[in-house]
mmCIF file of C-alpha atoms and ligand atoms in Angstrom:
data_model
loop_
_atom_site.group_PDB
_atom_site.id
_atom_site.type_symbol
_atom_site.label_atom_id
_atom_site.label_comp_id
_atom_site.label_asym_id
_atom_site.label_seq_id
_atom_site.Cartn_x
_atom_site.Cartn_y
_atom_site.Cartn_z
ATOM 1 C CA UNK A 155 -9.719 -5.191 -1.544
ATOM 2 C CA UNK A 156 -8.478 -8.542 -0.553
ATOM 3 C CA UNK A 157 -9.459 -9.435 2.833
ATOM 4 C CA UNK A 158 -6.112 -10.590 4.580
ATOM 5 C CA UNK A 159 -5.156 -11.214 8.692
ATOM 6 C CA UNK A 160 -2.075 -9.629 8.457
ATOM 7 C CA UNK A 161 -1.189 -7.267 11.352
ATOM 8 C CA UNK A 162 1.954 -5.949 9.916
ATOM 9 C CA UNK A 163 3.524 -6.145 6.232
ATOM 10 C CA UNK A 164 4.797 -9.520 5.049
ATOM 11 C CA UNK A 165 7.923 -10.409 4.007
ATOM 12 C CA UNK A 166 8.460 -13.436 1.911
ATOM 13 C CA UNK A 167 11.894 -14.433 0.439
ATOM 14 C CA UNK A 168 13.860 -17.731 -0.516
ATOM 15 C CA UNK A 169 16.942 -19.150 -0.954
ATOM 16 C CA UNK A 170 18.166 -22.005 -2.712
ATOM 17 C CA UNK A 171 20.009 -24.652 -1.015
ATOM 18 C CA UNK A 172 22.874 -25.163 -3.456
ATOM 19 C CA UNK A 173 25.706 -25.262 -1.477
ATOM 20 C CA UNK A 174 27.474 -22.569 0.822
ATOM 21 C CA UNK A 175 26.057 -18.984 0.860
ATOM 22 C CA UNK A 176 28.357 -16.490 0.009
ATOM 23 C CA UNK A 177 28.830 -12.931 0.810
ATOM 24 C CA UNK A 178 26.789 -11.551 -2.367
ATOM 25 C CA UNK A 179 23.811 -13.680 -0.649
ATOM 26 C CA UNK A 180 24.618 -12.159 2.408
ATOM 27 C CA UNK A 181 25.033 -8.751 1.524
ATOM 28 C CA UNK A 182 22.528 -8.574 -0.839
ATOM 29 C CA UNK A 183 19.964 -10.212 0.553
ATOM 30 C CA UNK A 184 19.651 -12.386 3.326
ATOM 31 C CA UNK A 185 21.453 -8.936 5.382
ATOM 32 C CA UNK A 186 17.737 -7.321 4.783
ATOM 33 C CA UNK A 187 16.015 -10.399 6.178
ATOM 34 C CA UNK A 188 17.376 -9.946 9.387
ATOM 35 C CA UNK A 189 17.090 -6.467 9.764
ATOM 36 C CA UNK A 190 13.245 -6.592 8.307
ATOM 37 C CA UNK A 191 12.066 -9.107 11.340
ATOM 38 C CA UNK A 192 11.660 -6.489 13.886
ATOM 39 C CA UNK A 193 8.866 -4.897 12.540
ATOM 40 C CA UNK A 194 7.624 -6.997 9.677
ATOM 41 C CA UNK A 195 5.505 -10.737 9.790
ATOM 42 C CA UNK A 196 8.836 -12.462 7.789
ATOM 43 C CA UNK A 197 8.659 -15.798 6.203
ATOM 44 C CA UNK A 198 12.173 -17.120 4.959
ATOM 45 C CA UNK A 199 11.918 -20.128 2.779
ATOM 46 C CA UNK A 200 14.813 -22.677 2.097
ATOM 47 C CA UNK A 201 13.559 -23.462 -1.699
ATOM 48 C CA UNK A 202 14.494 -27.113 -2.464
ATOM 49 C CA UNK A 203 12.035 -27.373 -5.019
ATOM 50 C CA UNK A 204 13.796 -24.880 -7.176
ATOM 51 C CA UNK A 205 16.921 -26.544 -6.542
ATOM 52 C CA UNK A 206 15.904 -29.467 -8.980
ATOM 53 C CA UNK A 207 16.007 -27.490 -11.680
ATOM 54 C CA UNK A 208 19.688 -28.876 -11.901
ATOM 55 C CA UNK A 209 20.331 -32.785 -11.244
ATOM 56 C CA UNK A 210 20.647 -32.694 -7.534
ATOM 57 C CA UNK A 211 22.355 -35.588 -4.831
ATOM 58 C CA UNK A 212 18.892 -36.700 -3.250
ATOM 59 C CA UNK A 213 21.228 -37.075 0.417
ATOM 60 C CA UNK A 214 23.500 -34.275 -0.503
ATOM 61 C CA UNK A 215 20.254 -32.039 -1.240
ATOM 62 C CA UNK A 216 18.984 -32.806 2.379
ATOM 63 C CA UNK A 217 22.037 -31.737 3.823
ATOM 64 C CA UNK A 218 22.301 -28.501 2.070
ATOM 65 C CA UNK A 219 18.951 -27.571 3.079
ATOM 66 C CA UNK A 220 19.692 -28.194 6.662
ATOM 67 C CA UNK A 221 23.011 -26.236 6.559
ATOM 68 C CA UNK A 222 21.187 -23.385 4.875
ATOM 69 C CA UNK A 223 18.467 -23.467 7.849
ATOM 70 C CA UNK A 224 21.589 -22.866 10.330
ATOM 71 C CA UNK A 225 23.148 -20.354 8.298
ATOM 72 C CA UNK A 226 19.649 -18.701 8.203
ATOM 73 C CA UNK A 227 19.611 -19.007 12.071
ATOM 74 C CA UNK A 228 23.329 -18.213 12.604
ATOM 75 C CA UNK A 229 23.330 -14.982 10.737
ATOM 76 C CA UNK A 230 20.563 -13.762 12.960
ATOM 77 C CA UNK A 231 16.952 -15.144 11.792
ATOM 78 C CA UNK A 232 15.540 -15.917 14.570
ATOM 79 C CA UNK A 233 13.082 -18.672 13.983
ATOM 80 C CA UNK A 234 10.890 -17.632 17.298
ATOM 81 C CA UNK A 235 10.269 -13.721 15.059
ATOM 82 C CA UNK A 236 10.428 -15.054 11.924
ATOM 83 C CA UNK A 237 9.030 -18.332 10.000
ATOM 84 C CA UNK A 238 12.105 -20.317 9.008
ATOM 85 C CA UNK A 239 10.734 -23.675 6.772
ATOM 86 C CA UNK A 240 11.482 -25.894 3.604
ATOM 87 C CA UNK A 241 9.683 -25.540 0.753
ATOM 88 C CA UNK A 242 8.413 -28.795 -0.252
ATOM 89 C CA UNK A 243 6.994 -29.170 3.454
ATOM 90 C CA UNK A 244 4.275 -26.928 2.182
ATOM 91 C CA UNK A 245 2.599 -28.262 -0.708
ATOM 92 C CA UNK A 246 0.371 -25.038 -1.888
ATOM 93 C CA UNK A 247 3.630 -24.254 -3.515
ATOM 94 C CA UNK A 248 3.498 -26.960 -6.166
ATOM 95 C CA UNK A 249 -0.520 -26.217 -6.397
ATOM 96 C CA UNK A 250 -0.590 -23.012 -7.050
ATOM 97 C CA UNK A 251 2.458 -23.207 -8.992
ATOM 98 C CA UNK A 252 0.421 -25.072 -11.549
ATOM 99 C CA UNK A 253 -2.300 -22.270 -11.879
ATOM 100 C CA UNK A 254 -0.036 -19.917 -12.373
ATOM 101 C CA UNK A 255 1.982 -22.147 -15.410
ATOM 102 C CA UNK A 256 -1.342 -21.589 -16.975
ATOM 103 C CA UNK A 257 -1.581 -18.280 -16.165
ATOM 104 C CA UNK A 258 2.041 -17.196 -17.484
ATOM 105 C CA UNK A 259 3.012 -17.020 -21.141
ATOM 106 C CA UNK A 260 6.218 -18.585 -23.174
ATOM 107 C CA UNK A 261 6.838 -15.557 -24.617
ATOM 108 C CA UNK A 262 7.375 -13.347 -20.815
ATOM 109 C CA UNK A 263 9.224 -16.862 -19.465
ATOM 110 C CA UNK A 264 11.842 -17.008 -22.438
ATOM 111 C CA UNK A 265 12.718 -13.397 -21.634
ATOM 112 C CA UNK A 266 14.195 -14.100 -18.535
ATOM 113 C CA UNK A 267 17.822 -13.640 -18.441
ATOM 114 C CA UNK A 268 19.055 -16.332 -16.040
ATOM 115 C CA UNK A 269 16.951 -18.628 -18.587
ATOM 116 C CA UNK A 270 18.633 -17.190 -21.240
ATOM 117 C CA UNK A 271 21.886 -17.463 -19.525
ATOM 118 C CA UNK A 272 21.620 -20.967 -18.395
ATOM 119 C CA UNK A 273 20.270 -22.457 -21.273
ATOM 120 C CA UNK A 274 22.684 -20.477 -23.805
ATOM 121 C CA UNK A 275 23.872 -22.802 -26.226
ATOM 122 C CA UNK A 276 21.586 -25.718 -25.246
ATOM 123 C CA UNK A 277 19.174 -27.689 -28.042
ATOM 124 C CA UNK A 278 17.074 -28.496 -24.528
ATOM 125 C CA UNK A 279 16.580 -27.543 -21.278
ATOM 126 C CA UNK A 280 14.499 -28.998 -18.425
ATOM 127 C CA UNK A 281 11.099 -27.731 -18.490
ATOM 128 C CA UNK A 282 11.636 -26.975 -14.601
ATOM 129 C CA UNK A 283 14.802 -24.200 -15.545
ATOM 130 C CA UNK A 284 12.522 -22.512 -18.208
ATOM 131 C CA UNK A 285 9.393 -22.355 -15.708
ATOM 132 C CA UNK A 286 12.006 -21.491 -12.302
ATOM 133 C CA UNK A 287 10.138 -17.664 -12.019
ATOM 134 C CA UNK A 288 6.327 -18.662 -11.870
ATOM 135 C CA UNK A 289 7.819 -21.627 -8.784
ATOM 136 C CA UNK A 290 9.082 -18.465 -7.592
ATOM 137 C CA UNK A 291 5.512 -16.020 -8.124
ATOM 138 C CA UNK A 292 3.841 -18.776 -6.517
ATOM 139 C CA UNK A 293 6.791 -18.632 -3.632
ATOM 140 C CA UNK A 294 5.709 -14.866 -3.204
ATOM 141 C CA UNK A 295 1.746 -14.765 -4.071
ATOM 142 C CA UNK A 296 0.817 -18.094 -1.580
ATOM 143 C CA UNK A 297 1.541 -15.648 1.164
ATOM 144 C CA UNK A 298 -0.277 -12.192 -0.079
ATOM 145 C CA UNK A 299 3.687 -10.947 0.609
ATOM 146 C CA UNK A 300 3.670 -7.271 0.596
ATOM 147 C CA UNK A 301 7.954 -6.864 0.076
ATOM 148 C CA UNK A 302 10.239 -9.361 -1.232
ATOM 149 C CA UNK A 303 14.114 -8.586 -0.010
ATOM 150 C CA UNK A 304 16.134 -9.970 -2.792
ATOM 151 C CA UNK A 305 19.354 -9.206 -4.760
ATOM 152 C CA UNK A 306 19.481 -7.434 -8.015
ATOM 153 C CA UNK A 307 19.879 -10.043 -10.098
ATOM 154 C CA UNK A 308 16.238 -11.629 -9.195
ATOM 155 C CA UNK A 309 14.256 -7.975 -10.730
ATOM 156 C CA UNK A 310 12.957 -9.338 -13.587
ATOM 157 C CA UNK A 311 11.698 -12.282 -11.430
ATOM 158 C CA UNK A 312 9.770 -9.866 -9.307
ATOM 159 C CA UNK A 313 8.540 -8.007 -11.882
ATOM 160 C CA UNK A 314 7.513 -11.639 -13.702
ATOM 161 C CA UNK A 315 5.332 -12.548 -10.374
ATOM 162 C CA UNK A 316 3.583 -8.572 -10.357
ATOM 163 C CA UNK A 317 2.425 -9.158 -13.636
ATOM 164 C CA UNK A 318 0.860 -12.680 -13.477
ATOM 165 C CA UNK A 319 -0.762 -11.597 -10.314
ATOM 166 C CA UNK A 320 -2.125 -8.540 -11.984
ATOM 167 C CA UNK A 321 -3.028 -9.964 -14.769
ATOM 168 C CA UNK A 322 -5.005 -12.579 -12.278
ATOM 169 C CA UNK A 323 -6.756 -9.690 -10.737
ATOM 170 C CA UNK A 324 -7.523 -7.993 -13.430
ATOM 171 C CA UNK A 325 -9.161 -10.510 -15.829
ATOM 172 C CA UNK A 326 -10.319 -13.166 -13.153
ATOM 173 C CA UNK A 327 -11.418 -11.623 -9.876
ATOM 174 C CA UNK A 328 -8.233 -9.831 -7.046
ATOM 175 C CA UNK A 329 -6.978 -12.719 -6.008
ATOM 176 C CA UNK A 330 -3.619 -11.744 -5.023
ATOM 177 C CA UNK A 331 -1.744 -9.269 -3.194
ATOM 178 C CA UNK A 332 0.872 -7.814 -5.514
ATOM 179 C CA UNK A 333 4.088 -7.405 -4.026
ATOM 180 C CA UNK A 334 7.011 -5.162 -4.744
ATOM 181 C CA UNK A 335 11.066 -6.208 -4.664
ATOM 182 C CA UNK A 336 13.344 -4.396 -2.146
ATOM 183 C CA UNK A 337 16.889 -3.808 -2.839
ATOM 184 C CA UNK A 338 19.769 -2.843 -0.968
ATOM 185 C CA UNK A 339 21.816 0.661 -2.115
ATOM 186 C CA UNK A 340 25.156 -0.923 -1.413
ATOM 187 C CA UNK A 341 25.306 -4.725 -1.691
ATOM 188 C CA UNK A 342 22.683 -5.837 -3.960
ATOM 189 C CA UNK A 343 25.092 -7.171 -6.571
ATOM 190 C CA UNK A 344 28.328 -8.284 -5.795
ATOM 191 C CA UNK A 345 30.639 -9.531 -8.168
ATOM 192 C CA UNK A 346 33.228 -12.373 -8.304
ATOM 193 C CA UNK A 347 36.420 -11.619 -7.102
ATOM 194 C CA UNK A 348 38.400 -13.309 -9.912
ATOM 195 C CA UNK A 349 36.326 -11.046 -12.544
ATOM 196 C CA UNK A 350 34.396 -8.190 -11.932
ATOM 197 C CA UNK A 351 32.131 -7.985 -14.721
ATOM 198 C CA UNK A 352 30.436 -11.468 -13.260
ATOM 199 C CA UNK A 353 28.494 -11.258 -10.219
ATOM 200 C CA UNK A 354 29.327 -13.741 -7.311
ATOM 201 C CA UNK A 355 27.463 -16.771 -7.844
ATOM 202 C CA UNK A 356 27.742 -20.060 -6.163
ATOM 203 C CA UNK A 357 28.157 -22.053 -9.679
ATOM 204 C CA UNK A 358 31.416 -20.653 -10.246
ATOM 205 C CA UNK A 359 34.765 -23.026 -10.871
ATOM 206 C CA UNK A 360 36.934 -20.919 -9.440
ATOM 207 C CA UNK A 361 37.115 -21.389 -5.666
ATOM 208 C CA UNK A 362 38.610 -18.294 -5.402
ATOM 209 C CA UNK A 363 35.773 -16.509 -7.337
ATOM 210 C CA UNK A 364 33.249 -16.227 -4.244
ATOM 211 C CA UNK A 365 33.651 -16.024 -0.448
ATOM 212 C CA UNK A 366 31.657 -18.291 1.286
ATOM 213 C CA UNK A 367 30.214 -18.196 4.994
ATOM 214 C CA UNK A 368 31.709 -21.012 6.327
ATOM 215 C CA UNK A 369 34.926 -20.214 4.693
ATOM 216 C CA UNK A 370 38.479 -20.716 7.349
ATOM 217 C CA UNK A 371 40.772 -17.575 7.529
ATOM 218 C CA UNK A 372 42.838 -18.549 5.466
ATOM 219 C CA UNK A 373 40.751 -19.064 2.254
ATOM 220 C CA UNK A 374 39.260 -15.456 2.559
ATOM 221 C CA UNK A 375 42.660 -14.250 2.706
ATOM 222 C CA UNK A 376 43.737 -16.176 -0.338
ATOM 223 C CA UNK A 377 41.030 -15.301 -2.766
ATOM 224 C CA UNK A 378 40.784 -11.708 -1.106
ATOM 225 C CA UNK A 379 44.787 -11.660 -1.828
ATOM 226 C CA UNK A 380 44.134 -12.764 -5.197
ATOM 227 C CA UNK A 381 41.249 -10.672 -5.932
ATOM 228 C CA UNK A 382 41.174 -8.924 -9.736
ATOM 229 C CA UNK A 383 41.709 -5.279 -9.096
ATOM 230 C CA UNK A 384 43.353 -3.031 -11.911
ATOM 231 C CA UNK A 385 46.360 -1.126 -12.410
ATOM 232 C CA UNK A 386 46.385 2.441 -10.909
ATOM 233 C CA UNK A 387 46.797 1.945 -7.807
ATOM 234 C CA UNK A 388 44.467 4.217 -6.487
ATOM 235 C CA UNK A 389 41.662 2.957 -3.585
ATOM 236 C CA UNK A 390 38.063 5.130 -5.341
ATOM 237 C CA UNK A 391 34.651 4.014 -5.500
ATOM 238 C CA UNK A 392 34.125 3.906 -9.515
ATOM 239 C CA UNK A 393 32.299 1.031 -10.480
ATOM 240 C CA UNK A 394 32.446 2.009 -14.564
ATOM 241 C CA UNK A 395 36.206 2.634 -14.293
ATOM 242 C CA UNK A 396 37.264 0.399 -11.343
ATOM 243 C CA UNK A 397 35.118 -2.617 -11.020
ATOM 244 C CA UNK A 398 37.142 -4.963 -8.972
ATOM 245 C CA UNK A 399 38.207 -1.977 -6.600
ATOM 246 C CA UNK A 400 35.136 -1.040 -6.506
ATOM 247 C CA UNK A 401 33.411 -4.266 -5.735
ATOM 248 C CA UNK A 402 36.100 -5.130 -2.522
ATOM 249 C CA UNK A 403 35.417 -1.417 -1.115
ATOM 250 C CA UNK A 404 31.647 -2.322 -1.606
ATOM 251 C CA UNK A 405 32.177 -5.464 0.863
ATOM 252 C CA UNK A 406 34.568 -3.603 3.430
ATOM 253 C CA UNK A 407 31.979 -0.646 3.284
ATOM 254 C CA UNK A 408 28.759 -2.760 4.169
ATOM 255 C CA UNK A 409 30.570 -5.217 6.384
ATOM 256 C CA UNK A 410 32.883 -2.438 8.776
ATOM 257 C CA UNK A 411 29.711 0.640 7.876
ATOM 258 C CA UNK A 412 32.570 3.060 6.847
ATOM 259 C CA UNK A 413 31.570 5.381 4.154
ATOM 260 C CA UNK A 414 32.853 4.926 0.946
ATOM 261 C CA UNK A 415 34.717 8.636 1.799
ATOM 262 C CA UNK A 416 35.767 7.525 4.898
ATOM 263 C CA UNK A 417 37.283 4.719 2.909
ATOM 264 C CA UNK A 418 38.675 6.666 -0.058
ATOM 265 C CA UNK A 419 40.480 8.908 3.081
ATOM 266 C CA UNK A 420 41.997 6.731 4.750
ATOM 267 C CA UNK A 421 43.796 4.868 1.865
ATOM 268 C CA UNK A 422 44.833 7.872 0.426
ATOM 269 C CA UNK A 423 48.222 7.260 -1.333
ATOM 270 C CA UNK A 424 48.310 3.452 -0.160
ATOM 271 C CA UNK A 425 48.025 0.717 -2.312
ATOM 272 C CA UNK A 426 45.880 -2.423 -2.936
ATOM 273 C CA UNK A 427 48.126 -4.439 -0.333
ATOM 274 C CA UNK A 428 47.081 -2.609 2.613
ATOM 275 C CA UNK A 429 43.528 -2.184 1.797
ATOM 276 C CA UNK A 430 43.543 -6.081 1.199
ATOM 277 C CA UNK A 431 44.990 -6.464 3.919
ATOM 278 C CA UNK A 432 42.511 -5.056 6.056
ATOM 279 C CA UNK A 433 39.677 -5.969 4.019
ATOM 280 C CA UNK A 434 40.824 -9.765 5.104
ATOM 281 C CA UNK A 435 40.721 -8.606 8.733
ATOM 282 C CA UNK A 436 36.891 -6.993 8.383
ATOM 283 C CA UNK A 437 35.447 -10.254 6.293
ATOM 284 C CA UNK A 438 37.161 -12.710 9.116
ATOM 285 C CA UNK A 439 35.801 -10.722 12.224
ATOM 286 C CA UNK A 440 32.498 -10.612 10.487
ATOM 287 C CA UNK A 441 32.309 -13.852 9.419
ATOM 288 C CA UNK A 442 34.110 -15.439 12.713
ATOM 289 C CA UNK A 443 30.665 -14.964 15.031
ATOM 290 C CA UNK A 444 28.678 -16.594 12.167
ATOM 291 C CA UNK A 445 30.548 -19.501 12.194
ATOM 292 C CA UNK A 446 31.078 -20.204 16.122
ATOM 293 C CA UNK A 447 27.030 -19.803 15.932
ATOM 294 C CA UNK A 448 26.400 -22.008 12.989
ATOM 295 C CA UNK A 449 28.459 -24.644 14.213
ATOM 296 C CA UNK A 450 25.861 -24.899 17.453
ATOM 297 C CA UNK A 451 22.919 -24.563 15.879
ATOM 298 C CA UNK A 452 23.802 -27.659 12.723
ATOM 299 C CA UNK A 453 23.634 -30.307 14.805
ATOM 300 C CA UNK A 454 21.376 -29.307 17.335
ATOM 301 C CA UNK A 455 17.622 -31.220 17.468
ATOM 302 C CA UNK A 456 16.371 -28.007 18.029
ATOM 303 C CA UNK A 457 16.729 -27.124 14.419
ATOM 304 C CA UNK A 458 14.618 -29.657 13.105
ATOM 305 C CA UNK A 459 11.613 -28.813 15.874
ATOM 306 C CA UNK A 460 12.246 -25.170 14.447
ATOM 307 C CA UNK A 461 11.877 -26.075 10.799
ATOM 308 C CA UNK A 462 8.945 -28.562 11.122
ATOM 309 C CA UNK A 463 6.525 -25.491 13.460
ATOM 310 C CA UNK A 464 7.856 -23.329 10.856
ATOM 311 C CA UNK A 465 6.441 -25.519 8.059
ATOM 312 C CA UNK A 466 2.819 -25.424 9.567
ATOM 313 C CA UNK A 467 3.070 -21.666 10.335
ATOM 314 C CA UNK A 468 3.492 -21.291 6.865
ATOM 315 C CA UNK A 469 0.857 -23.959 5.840
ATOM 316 C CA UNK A 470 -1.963 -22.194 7.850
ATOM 317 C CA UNK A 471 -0.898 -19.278 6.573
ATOM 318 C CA UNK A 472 -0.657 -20.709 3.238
ATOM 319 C CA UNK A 473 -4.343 -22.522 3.336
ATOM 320 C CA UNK A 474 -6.193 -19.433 3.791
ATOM 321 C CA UNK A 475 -4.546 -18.196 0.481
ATOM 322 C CA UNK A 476 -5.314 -21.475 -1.552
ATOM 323 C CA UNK A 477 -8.887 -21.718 -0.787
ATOM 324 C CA UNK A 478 -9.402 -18.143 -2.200
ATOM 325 C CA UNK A 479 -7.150 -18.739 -5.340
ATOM 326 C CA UNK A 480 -9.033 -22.290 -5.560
ATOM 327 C CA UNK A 481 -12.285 -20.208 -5.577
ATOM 328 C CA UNK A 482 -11.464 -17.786 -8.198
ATOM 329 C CA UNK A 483 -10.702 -20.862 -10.334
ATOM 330 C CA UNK A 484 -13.453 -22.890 -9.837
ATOM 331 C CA UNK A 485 -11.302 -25.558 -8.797
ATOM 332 C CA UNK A 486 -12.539 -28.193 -6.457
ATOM 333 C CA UNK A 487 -16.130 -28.173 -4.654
ATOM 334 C CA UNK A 488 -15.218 -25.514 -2.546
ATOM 335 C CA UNK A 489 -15.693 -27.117 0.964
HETATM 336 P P1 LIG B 14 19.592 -17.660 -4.925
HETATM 337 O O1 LIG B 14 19.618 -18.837 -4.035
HETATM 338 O O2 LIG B 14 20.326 -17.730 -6.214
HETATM 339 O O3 LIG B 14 20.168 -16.395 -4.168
HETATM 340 C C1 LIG B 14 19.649 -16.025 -2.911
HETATM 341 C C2 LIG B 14 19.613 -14.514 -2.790
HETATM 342 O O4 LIG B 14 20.924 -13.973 -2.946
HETATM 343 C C3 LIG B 14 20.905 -12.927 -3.909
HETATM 344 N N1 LIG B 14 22.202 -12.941 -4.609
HETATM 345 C C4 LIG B 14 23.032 -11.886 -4.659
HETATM 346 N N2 LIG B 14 22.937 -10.646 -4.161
HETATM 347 C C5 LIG B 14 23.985 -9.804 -4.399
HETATM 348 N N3 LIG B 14 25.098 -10.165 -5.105
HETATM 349 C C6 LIG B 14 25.210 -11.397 -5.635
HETATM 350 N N4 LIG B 14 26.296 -11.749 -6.311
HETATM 351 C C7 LIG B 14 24.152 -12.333 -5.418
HETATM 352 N N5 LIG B 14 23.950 -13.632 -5.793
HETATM 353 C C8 LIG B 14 22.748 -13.979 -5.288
HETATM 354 C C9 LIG B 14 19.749 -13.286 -4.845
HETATM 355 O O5 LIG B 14 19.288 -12.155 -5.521
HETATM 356 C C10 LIG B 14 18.749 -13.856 -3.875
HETATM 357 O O6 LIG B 14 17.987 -12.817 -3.298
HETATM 358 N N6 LIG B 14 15.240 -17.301 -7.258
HETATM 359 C C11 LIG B 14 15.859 -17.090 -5.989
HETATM 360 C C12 LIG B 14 15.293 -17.951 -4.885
HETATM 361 C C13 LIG B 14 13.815 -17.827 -4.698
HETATM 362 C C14 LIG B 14 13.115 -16.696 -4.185
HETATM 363 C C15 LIG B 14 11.740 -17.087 -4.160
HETATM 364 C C16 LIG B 14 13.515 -15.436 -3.764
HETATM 365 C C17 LIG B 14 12.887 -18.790 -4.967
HETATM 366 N N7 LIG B 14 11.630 -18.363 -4.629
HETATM 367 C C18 LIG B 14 10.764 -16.198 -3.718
HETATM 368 C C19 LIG B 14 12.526 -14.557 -3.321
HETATM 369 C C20 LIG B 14 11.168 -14.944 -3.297
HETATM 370 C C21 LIG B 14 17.323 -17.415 -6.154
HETATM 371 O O7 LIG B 14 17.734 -17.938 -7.126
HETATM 372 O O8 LIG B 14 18.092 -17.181 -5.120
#
């Protein structure tokens, strides 16, 4: 058994700061890191190191990571419960990154689907994209996390980071504390609004493809207006049959808590109008109180004090962690 001084399960989980969050990074994850705080030791990371995987503004870069610490704040994280910090403050990330590179395998890395995805059709790619999961094992093992909210599409990471730190454990010496995903039932993938067999995702072209955060009233009505539905008419849950219904009763569901019943009831012989309608209404009144918060909290010095005691929180907790990994190694004289 690892010895650990944990009082209560960890939570670890990142985001990258690439621009706006959206509602499929709300609802499918960053939604379970506020919830988990009450009775969990949490640790939210703004991951600007896996940002560079794609050419990156060096000023812009700073400013999304900044923006993402209030949205982090202003959807609820409170930085007094939780451990709010950047990345690249803590630099057992990049060090145990690289003994984990060498413990991880081409072959496992070019299974990956985002790799797949975001290299497809590519003679190159940046190392960086290609080696993105074991960054993100080392994200997860530097803490001995126990449970790592994410959204669906970051599984095979997860699973990726349990087997290098098994494989650690069980051919070295237990190093690491192997943690397991968790997923939300209703949320954990939601697709783009302009076509339903994508998920949201904050590369897309189409404005009107995602709903972001910070987004005014009027956007979210437009690209809720426009959203791809199909045409029957008919307001049911059936995500084989009736993705893009499907997908906008998935966001009223989560963001009002009606059942997906409820729901189906009271549309019954109405059509897409209405619902959209009064899907806009739910999305603004959720998002509104986000928003008013946000704005305080972006330009406050406050944040900054909040990110910098969060950075060595993490790094003490983070130290501990190295010094054992360093020992299974053999690396360094051990002092
Ligand atoms: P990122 O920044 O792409 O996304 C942040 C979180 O949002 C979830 N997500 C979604 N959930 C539901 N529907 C969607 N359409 C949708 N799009 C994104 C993601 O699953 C993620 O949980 N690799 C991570 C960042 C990371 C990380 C880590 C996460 C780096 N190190 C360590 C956990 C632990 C990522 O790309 O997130």
């Amino acid at each position: 058994m690892i010895k650990t001084n944990k009082t209560k399960p960890r939570v670890f989980s990142g985001v990258q700061p690439s621009g706006n969050l959206h509602l499929g990074n709300y609802l499918g994850a960053i939604r379970q890191f506020v919830e988990l705080q009450e009775d969990h030791e949490c640790i939210y990371c703004i991951v600007d190191m896996h940002a560079i995987t794609v050419p990156q503004d060096p000023k812009a870069l700073r400013e999304h990571v900044l923006d993402l610490a209030s949205l982090y704040m202003a959807v609820g994280i409170d930085p007094r419960k939780s451990i709010i910090f950047v990345q690249s403050d803590v630099p057992g990330h990049a060090e145990l990154n690289w003994i984990l590179t060498c413990n991880s395998y081409t072959g496992e890395l070019s299974r990956m689907t985002q790799f797949k995805s975001k290299s497809h059709g590519k003679e190159s790619s940046p190392t960086g994209l290609f080696c993105y999961p074991v960054l993100m094992a080392a994200d997860i093992l530097l803490y001995d996390t126990d449970i790592v909210p994410v959204g669906n599409d970051q599984k095979q990471h997860i699973e990726l980071c349990r087997d290098i730190a098994t494989r650690v454990n069980n051919t070295i010496k237990e190093t690491f504390v192997v943690p397991e995903g968790r997923f939300m039932k209703a949320g954990a993938r939601i697709m783009a609004l302009d076509d339903p067999t994508q998920k949201m995702s904050k590369s897309a072209t189409n404005i009107h493809s995602t709903i972001s955060l910070l987004d005014q009233p009027n956007k979210i009505k437009k690209s809720i207006m426009k959203a791809t539905t199909d045409s029957d008419g008919e307001i049911r849950f059936d995500v084989e049959n009736k993705p893009g219904v499907s997908n906008l009763m998935t966001i009223y569901s989560v963001l009002s808590g009606e059942s997906m019943a409820d729901i189906e009831t009271s549309y019954r012989g109405k059509g897409y109008g209405d619902f959209k309608k009064d899907l806009v209404g739910v999305v603004q009144e959720s998002l509104a109180p986000i928003q008013a918060r946000y704005e305080e909290i972006r330009h406050s010095e406050q944040l900054i004090r909040d990110l910098k005691d969060g950075a060595e929180r993490a790094g003490a907790i983070a130290e501990v962690v190295m010094k054992r990994v360093k020992d299974t190694f053999g690396l360094g004289l051990g002092m």
